mmCIF file of C-alpha atoms and ligand atoms in Angstrom:
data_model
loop_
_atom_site.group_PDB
_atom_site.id
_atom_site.type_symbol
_atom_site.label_atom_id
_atom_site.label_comp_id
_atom_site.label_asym_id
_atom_site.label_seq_id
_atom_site.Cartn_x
_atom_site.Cartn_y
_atom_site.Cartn_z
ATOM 1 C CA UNK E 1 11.109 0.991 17.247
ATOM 2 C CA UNK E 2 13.830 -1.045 16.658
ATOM 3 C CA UNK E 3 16.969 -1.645 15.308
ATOM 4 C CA UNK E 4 18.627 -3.957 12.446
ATOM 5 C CA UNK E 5 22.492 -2.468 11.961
ATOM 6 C CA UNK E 6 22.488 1.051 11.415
ATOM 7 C CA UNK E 7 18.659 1.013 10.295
ATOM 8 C CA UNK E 8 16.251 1.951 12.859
ATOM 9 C CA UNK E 9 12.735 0.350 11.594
ATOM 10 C CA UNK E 10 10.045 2.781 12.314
ATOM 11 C CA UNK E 11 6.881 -0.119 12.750
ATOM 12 C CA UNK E 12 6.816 -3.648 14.706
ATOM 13 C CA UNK E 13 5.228 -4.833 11.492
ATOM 14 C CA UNK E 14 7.326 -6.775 9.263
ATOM 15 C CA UNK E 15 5.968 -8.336 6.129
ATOM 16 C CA UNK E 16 7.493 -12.175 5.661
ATOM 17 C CA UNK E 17 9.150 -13.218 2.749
ATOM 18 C CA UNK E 18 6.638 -15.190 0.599
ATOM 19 C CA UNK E 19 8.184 -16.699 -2.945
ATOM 20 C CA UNK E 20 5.576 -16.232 -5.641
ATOM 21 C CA UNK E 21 3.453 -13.295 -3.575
ATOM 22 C CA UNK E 22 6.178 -10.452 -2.267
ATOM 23 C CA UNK E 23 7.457 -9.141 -5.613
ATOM 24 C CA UNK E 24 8.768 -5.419 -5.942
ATOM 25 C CA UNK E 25 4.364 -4.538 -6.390
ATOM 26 C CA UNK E 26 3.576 -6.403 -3.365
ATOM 27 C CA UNK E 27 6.478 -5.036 -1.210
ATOM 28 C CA UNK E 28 6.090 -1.466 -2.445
ATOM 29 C CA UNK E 29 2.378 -1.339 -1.362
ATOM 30 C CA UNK E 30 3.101 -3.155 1.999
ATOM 31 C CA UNK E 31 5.555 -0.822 2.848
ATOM 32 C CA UNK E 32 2.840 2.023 2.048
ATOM 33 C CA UNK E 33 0.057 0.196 3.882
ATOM 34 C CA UNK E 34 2.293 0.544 7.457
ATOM 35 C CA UNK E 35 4.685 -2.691 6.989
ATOM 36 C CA UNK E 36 8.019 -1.199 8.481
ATOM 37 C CA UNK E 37 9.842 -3.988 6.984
ATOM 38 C CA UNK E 38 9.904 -5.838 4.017
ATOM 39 C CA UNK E 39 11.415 -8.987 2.634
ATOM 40 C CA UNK E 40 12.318 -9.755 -0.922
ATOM 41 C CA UNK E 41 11.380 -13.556 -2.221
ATOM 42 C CA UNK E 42 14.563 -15.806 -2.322
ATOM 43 C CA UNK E 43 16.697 -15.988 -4.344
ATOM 44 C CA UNK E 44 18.997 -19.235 -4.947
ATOM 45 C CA UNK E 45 22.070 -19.148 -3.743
ATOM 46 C CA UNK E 46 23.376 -20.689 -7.385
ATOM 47 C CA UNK E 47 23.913 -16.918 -9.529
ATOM 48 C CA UNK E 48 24.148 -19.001 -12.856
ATOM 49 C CA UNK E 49 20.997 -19.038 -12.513
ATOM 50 C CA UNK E 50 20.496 -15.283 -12.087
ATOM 51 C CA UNK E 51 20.066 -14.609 -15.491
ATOM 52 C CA UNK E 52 16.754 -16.662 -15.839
ATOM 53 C CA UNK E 53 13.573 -14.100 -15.810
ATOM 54 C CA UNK E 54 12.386 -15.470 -12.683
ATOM 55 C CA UNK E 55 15.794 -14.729 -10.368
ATOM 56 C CA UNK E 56 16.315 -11.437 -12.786
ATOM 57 C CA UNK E 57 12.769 -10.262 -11.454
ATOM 58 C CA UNK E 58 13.556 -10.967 -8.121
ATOM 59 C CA UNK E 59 16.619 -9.240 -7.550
ATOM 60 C CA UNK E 60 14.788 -6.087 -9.087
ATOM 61 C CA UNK E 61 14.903 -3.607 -6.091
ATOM 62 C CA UNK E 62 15.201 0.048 -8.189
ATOM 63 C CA UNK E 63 12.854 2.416 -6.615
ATOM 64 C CA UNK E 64 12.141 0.468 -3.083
ATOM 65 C CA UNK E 65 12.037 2.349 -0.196
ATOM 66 C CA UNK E 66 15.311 1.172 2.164
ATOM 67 C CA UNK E 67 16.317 -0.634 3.796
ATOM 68 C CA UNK E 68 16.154 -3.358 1.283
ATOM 69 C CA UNK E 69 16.294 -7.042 2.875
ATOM 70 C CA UNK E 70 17.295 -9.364 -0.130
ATOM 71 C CA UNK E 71 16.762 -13.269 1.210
ATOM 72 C CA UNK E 72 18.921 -15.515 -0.176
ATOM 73 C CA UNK E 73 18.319 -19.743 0.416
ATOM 74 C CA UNK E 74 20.936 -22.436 -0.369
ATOM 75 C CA UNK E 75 22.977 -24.981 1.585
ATOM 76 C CA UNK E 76 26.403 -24.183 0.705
ATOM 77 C CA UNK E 77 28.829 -21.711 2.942
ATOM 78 C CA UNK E 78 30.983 -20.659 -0.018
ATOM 79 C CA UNK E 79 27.726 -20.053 -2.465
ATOM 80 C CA UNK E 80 25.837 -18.223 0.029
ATOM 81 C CA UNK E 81 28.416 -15.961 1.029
ATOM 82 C CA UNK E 82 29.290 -15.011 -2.892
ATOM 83 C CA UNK E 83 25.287 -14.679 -3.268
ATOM 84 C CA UNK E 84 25.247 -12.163 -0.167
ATOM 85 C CA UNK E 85 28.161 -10.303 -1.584
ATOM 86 C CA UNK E 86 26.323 -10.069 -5.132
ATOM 87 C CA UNK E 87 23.227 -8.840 -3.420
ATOM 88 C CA UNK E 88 25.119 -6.357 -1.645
ATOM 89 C CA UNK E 89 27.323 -4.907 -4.557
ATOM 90 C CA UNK E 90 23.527 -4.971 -6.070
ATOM 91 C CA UNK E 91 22.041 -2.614 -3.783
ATOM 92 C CA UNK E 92 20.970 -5.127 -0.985
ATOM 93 C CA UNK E 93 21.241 -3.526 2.249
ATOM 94 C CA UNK E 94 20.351 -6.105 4.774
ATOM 95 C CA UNK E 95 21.079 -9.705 3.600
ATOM 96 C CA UNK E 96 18.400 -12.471 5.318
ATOM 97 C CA UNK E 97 19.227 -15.795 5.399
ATOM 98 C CA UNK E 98 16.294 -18.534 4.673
ATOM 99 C CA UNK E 99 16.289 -21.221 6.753
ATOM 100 C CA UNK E 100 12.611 -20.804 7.866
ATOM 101 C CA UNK E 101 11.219 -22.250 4.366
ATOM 102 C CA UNK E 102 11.048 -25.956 2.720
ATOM 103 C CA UNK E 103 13.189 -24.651 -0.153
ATOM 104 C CA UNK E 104 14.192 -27.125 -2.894
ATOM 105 C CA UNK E 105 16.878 -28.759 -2.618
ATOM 106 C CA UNK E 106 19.811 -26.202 -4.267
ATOM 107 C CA UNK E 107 22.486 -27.615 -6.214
ATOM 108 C CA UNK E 108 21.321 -31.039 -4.678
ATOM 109 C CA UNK E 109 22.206 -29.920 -1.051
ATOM 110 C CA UNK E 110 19.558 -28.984 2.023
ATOM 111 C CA UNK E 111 18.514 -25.516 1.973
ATOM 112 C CA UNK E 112 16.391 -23.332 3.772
ATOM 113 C CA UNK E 113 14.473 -25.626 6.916
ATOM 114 C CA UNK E 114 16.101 -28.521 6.143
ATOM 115 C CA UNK E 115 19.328 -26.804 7.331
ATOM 116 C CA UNK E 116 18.087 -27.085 10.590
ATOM 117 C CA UNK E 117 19.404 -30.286 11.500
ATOM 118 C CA UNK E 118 22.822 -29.335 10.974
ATOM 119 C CA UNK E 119 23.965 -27.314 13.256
ATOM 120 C CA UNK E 120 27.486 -27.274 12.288
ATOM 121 C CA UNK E 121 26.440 -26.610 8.786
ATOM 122 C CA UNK E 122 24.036 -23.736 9.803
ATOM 123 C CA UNK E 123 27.045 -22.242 11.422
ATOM 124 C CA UNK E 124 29.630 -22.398 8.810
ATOM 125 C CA UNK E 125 26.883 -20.657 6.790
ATOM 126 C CA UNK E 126 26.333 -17.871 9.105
ATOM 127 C CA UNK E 127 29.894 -17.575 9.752
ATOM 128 C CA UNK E 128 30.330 -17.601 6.146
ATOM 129 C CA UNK E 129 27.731 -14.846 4.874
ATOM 130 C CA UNK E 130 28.815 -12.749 7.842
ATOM 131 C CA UNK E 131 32.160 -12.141 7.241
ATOM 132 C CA UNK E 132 31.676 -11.944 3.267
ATOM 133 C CA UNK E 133 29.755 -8.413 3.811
ATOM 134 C CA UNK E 134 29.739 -5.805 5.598
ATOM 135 C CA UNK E 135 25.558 -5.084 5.591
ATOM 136 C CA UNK E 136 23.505 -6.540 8.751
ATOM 137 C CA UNK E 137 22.556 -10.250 7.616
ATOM 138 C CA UNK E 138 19.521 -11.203 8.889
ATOM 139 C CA UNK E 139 18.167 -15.121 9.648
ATOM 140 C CA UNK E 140 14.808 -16.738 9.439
ATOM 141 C CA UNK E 141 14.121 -19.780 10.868
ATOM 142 C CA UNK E 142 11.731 -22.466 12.467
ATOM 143 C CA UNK E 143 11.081 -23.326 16.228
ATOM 144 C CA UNK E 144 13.427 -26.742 15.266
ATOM 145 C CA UNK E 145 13.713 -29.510 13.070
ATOM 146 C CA UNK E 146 11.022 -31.726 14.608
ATOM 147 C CA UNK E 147 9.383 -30.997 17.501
ATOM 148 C CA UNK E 148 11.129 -34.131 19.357
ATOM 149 C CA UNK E 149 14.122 -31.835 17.972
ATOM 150 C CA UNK E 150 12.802 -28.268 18.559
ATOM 151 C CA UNK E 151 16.442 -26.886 18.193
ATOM 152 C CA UNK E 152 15.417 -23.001 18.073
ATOM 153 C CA UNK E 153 16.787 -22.302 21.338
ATOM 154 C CA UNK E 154 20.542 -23.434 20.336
ATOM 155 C CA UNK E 155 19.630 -22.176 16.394
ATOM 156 C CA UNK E 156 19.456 -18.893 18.043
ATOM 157 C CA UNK E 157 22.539 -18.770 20.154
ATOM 158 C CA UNK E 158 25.274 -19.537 16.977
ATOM 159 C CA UNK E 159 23.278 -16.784 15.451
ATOM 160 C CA UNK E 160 24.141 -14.218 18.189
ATOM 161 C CA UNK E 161 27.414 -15.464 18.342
ATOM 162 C CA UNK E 162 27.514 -15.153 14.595
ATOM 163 C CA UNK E 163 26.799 -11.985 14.584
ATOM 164 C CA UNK E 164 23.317 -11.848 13.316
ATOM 165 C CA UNK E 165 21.973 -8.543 13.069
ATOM 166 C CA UNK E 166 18.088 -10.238 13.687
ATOM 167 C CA UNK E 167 16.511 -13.271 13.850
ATOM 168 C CA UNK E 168 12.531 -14.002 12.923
ATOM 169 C CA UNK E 169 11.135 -17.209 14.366
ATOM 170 C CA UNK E 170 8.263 -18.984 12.518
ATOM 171 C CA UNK E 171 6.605 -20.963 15.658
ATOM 172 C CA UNK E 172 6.400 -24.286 13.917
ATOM 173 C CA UNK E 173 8.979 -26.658 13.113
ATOM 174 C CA UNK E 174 10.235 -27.938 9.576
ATOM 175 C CA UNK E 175 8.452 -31.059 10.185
ATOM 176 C CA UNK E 176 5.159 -29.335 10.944
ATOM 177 C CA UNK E 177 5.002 -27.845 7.396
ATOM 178 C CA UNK E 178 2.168 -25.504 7.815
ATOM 179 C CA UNK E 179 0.054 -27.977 10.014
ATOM 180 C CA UNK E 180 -2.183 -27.246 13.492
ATOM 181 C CA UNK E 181 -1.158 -23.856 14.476
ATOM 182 C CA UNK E 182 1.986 -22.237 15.724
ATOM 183 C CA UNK E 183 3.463 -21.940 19.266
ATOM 184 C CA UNK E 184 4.737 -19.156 20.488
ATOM 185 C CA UNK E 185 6.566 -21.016 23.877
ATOM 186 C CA UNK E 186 9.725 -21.378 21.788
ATOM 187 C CA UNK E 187 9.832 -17.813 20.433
ATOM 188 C CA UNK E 188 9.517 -16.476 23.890
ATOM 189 C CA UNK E 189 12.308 -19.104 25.035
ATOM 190 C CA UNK E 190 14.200 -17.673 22.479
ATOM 191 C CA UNK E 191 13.855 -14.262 23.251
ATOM 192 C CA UNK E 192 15.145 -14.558 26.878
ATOM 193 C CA UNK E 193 18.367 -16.027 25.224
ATOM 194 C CA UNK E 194 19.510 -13.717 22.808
ATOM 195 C CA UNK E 195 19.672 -10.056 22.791
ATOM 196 C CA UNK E 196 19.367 -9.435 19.110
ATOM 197 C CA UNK E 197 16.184 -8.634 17.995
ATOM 198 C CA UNK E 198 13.410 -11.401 17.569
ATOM 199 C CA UNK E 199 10.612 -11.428 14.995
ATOM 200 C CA UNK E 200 7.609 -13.234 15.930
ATOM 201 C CA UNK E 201 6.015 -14.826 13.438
ATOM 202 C CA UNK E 202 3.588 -17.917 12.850
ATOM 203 C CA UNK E 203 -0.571 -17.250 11.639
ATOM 204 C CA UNK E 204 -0.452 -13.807 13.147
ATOM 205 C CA UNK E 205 -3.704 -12.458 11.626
ATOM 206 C CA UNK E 206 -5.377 -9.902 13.829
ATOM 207 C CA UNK E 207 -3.997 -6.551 15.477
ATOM 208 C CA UNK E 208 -5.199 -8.189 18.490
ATOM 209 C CA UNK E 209 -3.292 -11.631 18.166
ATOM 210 C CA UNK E 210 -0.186 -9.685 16.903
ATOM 211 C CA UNK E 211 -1.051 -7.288 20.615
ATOM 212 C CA UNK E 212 -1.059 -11.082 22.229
ATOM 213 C CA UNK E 213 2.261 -12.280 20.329
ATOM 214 C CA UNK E 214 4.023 -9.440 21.470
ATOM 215 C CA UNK E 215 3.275 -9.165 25.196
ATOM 216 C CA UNK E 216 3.469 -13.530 25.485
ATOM 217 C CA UNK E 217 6.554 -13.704 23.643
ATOM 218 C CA UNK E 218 8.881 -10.129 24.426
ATOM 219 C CA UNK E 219 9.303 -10.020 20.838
ATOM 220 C CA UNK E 220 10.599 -6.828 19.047
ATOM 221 C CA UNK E 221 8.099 -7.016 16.187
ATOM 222 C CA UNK E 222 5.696 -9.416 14.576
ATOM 223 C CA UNK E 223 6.044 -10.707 11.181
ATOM 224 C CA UNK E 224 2.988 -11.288 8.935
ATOM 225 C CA UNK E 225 2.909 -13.338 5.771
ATOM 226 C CA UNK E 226 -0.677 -15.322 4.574
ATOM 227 C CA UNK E 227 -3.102 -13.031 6.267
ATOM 228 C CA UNK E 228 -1.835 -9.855 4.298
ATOM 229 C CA UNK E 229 -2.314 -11.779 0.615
ATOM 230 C CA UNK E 230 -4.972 -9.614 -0.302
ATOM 231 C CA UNK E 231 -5.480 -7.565 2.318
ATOM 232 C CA UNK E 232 -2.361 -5.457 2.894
ATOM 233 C CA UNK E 233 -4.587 -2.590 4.705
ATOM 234 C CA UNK E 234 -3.683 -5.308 7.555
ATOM 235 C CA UNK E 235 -0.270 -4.041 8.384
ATOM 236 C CA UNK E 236 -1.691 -0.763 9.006
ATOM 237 C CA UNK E 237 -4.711 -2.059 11.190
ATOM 238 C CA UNK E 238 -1.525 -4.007 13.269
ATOM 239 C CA UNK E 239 0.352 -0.896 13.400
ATOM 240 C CA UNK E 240 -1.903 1.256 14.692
ATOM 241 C CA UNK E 241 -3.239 -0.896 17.233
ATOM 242 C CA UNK E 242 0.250 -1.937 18.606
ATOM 243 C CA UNK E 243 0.661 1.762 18.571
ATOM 244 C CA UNK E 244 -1.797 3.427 19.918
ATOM 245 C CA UNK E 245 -4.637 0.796 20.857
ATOM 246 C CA UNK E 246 -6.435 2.449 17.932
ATOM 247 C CA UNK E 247 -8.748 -0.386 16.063
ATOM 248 C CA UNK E 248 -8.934 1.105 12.675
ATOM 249 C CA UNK E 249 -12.292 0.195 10.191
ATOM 250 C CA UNK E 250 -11.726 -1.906 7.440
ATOM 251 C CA UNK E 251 -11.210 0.168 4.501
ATOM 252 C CA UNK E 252 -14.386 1.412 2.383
ATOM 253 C CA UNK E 253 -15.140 -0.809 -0.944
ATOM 254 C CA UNK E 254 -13.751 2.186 -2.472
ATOM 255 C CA UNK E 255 -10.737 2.305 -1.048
ATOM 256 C CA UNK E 256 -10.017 -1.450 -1.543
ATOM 257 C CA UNK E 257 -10.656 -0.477 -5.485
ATOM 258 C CA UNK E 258 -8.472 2.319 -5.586
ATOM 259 C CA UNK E 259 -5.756 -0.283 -3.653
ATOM 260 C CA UNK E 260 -6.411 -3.621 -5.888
ATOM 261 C CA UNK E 261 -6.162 -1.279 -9.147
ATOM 262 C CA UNK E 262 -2.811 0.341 -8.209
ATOM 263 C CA UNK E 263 -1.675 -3.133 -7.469
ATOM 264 C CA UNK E 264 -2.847 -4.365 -10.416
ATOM 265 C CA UNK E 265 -1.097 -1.368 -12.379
ATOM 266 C CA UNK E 266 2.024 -2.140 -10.659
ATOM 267 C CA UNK E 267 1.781 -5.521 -12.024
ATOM 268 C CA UNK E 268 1.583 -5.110 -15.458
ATOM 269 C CA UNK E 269 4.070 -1.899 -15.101
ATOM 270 C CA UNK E 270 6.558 -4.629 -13.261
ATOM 271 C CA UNK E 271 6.002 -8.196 -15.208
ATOM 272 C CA UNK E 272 4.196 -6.871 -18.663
ATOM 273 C CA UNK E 273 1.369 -7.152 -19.423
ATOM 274 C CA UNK E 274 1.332 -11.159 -20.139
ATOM 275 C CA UNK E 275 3.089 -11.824 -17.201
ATOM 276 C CA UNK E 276 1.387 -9.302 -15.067
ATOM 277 C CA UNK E 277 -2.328 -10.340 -16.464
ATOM 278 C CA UNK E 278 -1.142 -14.027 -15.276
ATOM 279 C CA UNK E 279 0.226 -12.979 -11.309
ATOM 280 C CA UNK E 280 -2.774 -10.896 -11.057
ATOM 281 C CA UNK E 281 -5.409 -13.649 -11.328
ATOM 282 C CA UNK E 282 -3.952 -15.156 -7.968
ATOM 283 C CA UNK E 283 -3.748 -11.655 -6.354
ATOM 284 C CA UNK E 284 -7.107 -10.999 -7.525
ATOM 285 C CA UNK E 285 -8.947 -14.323 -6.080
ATOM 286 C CA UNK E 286 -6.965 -12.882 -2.476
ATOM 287 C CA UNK E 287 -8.530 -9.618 -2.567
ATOM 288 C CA UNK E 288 -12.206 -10.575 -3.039
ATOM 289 C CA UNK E 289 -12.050 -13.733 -1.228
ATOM 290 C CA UNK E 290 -15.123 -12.339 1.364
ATOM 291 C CA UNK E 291 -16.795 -10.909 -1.514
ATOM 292 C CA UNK E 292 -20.572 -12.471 -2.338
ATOM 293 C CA UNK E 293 -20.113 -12.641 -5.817
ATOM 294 C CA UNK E 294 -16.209 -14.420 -5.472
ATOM 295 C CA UNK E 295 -16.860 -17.748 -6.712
ATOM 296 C CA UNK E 296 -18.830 -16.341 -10.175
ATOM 297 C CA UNK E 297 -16.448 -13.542 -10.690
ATOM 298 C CA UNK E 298 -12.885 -15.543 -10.302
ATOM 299 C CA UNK E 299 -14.035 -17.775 -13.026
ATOM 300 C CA UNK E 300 -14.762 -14.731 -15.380
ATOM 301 C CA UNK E 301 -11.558 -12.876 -14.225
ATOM 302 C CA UNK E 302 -9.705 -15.634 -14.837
ATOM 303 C CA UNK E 303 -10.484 -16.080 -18.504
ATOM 304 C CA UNK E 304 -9.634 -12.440 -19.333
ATOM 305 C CA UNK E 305 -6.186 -11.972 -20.957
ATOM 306 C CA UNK E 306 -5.194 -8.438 -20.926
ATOM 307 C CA UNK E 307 -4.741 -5.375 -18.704
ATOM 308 C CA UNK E 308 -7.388 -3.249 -19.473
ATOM 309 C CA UNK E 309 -10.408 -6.113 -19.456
ATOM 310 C CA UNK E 310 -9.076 -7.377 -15.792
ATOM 311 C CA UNK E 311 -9.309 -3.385 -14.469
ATOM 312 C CA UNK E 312 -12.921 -3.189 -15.892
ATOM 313 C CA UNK E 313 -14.245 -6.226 -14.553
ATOM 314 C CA UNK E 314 -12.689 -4.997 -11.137
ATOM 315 C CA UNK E 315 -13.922 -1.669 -11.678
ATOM 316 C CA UNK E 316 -17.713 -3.307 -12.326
ATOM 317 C CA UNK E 317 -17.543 -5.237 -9.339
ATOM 318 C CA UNK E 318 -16.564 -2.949 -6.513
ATOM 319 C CA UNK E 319 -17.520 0.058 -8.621
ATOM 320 C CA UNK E 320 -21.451 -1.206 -8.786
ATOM 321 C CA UNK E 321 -21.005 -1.366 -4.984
ATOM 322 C CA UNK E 322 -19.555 2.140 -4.452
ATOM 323 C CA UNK E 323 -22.578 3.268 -6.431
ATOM 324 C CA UNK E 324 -24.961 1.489 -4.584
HETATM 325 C C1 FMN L 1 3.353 -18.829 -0.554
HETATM 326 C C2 FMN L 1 4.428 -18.790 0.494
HETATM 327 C C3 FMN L 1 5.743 -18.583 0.129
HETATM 328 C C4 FMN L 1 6.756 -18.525 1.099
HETATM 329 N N1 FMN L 1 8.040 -18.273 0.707
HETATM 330 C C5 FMN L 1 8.996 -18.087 1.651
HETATM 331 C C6 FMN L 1 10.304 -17.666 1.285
HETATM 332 O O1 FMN L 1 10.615 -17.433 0.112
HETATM 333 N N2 FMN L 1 11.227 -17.531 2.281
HETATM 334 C C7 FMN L 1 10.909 -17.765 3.591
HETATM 335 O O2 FMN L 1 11.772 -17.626 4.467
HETATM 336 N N3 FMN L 1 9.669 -18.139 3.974
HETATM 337 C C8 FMN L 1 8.708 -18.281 3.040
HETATM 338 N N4 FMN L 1 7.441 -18.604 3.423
HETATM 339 C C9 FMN L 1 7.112 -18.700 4.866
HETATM 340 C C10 FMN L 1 6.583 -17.351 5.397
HETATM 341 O O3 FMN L 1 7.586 -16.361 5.358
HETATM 342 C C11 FMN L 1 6.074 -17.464 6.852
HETATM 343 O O4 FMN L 1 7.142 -17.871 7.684
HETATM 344 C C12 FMN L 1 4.941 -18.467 6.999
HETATM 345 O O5 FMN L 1 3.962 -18.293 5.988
HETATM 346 C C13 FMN L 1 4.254 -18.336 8.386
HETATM 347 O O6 FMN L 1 3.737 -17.049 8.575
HETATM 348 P P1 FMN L 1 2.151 -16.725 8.372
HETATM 349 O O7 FMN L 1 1.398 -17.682 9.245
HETATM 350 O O8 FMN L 1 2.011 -15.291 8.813
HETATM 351 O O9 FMN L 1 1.832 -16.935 6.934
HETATM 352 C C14 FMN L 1 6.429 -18.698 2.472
HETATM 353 C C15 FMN L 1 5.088 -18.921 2.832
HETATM 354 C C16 FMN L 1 4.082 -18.949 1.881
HETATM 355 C C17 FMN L 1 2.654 -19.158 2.311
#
């Protein structure tokens, strides 16, 4: 459907890289539930820090379908291009660059949005991480800095001439943060510039907004990151629409039990159990956000503190309305 380097990507549906929520689980079952892309959390450019659990976690990719897209964040050209060079002895085979993100600061330098206002700076990075591997590298960035200095357009033309392999656009700018609701003008703008691929991507929560994203903006896929927390089935419902036109049900309580256990079993599997009790909770509270009983049940679910008590008390819930 189309291409990033060598790797033809068999969906428009890309899942967006979201630090704290698309872990190896997370990714694993997006790429099941129709995502034809995923995108690993960041990981600092700084690879002393590598060795804490966090970073080790996140540059876990064993058993992930390919291609795998590691994102790396930090402001520094020599850094980043080591980092992209780690990844890729790692197993990384597409490197993506954040600069779509309010990333802390790394090693006391601007990193991912903040970037933006440099152009020469975003440049020498791109340049930098380019030429240091020889995987597609990937870039992610805003409509601008500001939107009195919605740079996108000229973003977008050093990273064609950088050789990006393709670029998703978030339709806000840095200064937005995640305020009023994203334009899609830009993207579009964008898209008659350059002829790598563009990602659209920006509160995309619908198969028929993602329909509308597509045909206003000529992008080559969509990219969906808040509205699949806890409801992955999404990607699928997008991909079949902007396939076929088909508008699939939602999924039958049962299914969404037999989904939200695996995940959770994937969690423990992945983090431990301590760990994996803990990352649950927040997965959990996504999943059964429309659910009557949400509000009561969170607060119980969140008090329980191992594996096999958090299953049950999912299993009661949806299980009692599978019964019924
Ligand atoms: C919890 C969270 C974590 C995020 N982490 C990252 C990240 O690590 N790298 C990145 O480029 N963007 C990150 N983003 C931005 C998303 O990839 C995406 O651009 C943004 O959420 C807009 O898309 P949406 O409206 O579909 O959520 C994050 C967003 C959220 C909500």
């Amino acid at each position: 459907m189309f291409r990033i380097g060598p790797y033809t990507i068999d969906s428009q549906v890309v899942l967006a890289p979201m630090a704290g929520v698309t872990d190896r689980p997370f990714r694993t079952l997006c790429k099941r539930m129709g995502a034809g892309l995923v995108v690993s959390e960041m990981v600092t450019s700084d690879s002393r820090l590598w060795n804490s659990r966090k970073s080790s976690l996140r540059l876990d990719h064993s058993g992930e379908t390919e291609p795998r897209s590691v994102q790396i964040a930090g402001g520094d050209p020599e850094m980043m291009a080591d980092a992209a060079r780690m990844n890729a002895e790692r197993g990384a085979q597409i490197i993506d660059i954040n600069m779509g993100c309010p990333a802390k600061k790394v090693c006391n330098k601007a990193a991912g949005s903040a970037l933006l206002r440099d152009e020469q700076l975003v440049a020498e990075i791109l340049d930098a991480v380019v030429s240091a591997v020889d995987i597609p590298v990937t870039l992610k960035i805003r409509t601008g800095w500001s939107p009195e200095q919605r740079n996108g357009e000229r973003i977008a033309d050093l990273a064609e001439q950088a050789g990006i392999a393709a670029l998703a656009v978030h339709g806000r700018t840095r200064a937005d943060r995640y305020q009023g609701y994203a334009e899609y003008d830009t993207i579009a703008r964008i898209v008659n510039r350059v002829s790598i691929p563009v990602i659209a991507n920006g509160d995309i929560d619908s198969p028929v907004k993602a329909r509308q994203v597509l045909d206003h903006t000529g992008a080559a896929a969509v990219m969906i990151g808040r509205a699949a927390q806890g409801r992955p089935w999404l990607l699928r419902q997008i991909d079949a629409y902007l396939r076929h036109g088909e508008q699939l049900a939602e999924p039958e309580t049962a299914e969404v039990l037999s989904i939200l256990t695996g995940h959770l079993q994937e969690l423990y599997d992945f983090y431990g159990e301590f760990m994996g009790v803990r990352i649950a909770r927040k997965h959990v509270g996504w999943y059964l956000q429309q659910h009557p009983e949400a509000a009561g049940f969170r607060k119980h679910f969140n008090q329980l503190e191992t594996a096999s008590d958090q299953v049950s008390a999912v299993n009661v819930l949806l299980g009692d309305s599978v019964a019924a």
